[in-house]
Amino acid sequence: MADQARNVAILGSTGSIGCRTLDVIRASGGRLCARALTAHRRLDALVRQAVEHRPRWVIATDERLASAHDWRGLPAGTDLLVGADRLPEVVQHAEIEVVVAAIVGSAGLTGTWAATEAGKTVALANKETLVVAGPLVMELARRQGATILPIDSEHSAVFQCLQAGRRQDVRRLILTASGGPFREHSIEQLARVTVPEALAHPTWQMGPKITVDSATMMNKALEVIEARWLFDMRADQVDVVIHPQSVVHSMVEFRDGSVVAQMSPPDMRLPIQYALTYPERWDSTYTQLDITRPWCLEFFPVDLERFPALTLGLEVARRGGTTGAVLNAANEAAVARFLAGQLGFHEIVPACQSVLQHHDFDPTPSLAELWRLDAWAREEVSRWVCP
Ligand code: NAD
Ligand code: MG
């Protein structure tokens, strides 16, 4: 069995998506194999994962932490590589078939880019890759014959719904949003949100950055941009609806008005497994929908006044160019400042908006220019004070 296994590299294996991916690999009965694992900070967890999965490579991307770490627990047969610049050679290695992009933030772009350049199958959780450089990454994938399959639950849902019809018959995509923990908060209550409150999401267990993004609804803004590039839609073809139960993961409306939805209990292992087995579907042991009990699904429009992040997302999806890289980096820096107690919850989106308004817009930037703006936007947010 083992010699037929699909070889998987997991970039960011110690994170929420990385750990769920290893759950899927563990449950695959040898049909999937973790050949490469990477981590930034939790190096003990990386060693434990290596002991269980016996990958050929582990990469510790933070060089300073890696050099201070005791690596004696690493199993024989696993090579240790240090530094983010070692990601490309591993993801491009002939042995690797699928690359799970599960690093958080624009730091995930390097590995995703390298995998795409080598024509691999990329199972994409790192939505920031497409927010920062959507047109460049999709063009690279076309040129190199790479396949990008979504892990993000909404995009996995859209990807599944699109299989019900022809692309030219799609009218619009409808992304669902849980609305996060503050769905019913007033503007005054939003101004008083604390870090522990923002880190407690009602339906999903996720890393800290995306949990805060879900609370501000910046996550949905980033997902609108991700959907625009991944599915080659116009910005006005991507809509968002609040759906607190997180059972309908998204929908596609066709030109005749028929709407196809994908439903399942909120569990990231399902979209991860689908991305790793596509076009096949495998059995799963995860919680299934129980329709023997009374249940109800609710849908509400988004309140853009209380959640202005979405307006920024729609603007960026419309303008493209350098706006995605600037919005993403500004948001990463603002969330970091919020988590450090330096910025109010309600200041995250205004900080992003201010930096977005003041940047030098370029409609067709190079990758190098996007990286320059990523650094610039972080610097701007580090100095930003609420007017
Ligand atoms: P996380 O914080 O739990 O894990 C992040 C991983 O990236 C860790 O392995 C960490 O070591 C690594 N990492 C962090 N900074 C790094 C850097 N500078 N360089 C290299 N590696 C670094 O995050 P997560 O919740 O697993 O999210 C990962 C990605 O998946 C994000 O882009 C997120 O938007 C996306 N996503 C997550 C979920 C979810 O349910 N958690 C759902 C959809 C999409
Ligand atoms: Mg999502």
mmCIF file of C-alpha atoms in Angstrom, residues 181-182 192-201 211-212 215 338-339 345:
data_model
loop_
_atom_site.group_PDB
_atom_site.id
_atom_site.type_symbol
_atom_site.label_atom_id
_atom_site.label_comp_id
_atom_site.label_asym_id
_atom_site.label_seq_id
_atom_site.Cartn_x
_atom_site.Cartn_y
_atom_site.Cartn_z
ATOM 1 C CA PRO A 181 -18.637 36.168 17.669
ATOM 2 C CA PHE A 182 -19.790 39.813 17.339
ATOM 3 C CA ARG A 192 -14.766 47.609 23.528
ATOM 4 C CA VAL A 193 -13.932 44.098 22.253
ATOM 5 C CA THR A 194 -10.965 42.550 24.104
ATOM 6 C CA VAL A 195 -8.314 40.147 22.771
ATOM 7 C CA PRO A 196 -9.723 37.040 24.578
ATOM 8 C CA GLU A 197 -13.216 37.855 23.255
ATOM 9 C CA ALA A 198 -11.914 38.195 19.698
ATOM 10 C CA LEU A 199 -10.056 34.868 19.983
ATOM 11 C CA ALA A 200 -13.196 32.861 20.873
ATOM 12 C CA HIS A 201 -14.946 31.900 17.617
ATOM 13 C CA THR A 211 -9.856 34.069 14.225
ATOM 14 C CA VAL A 212 -9.439 37.846 14.596
ATOM 15 C CA ALA A 215 -14.372 38.687 14.098
ATOM 16 C CA PHE A 338 -4.295 44.409 18.294
ATOM 17 C CA LEU A 339 -3.071 41.080 19.738
ATOM 18 C CA PHE A 345 -10.401 46.079 17.822
#
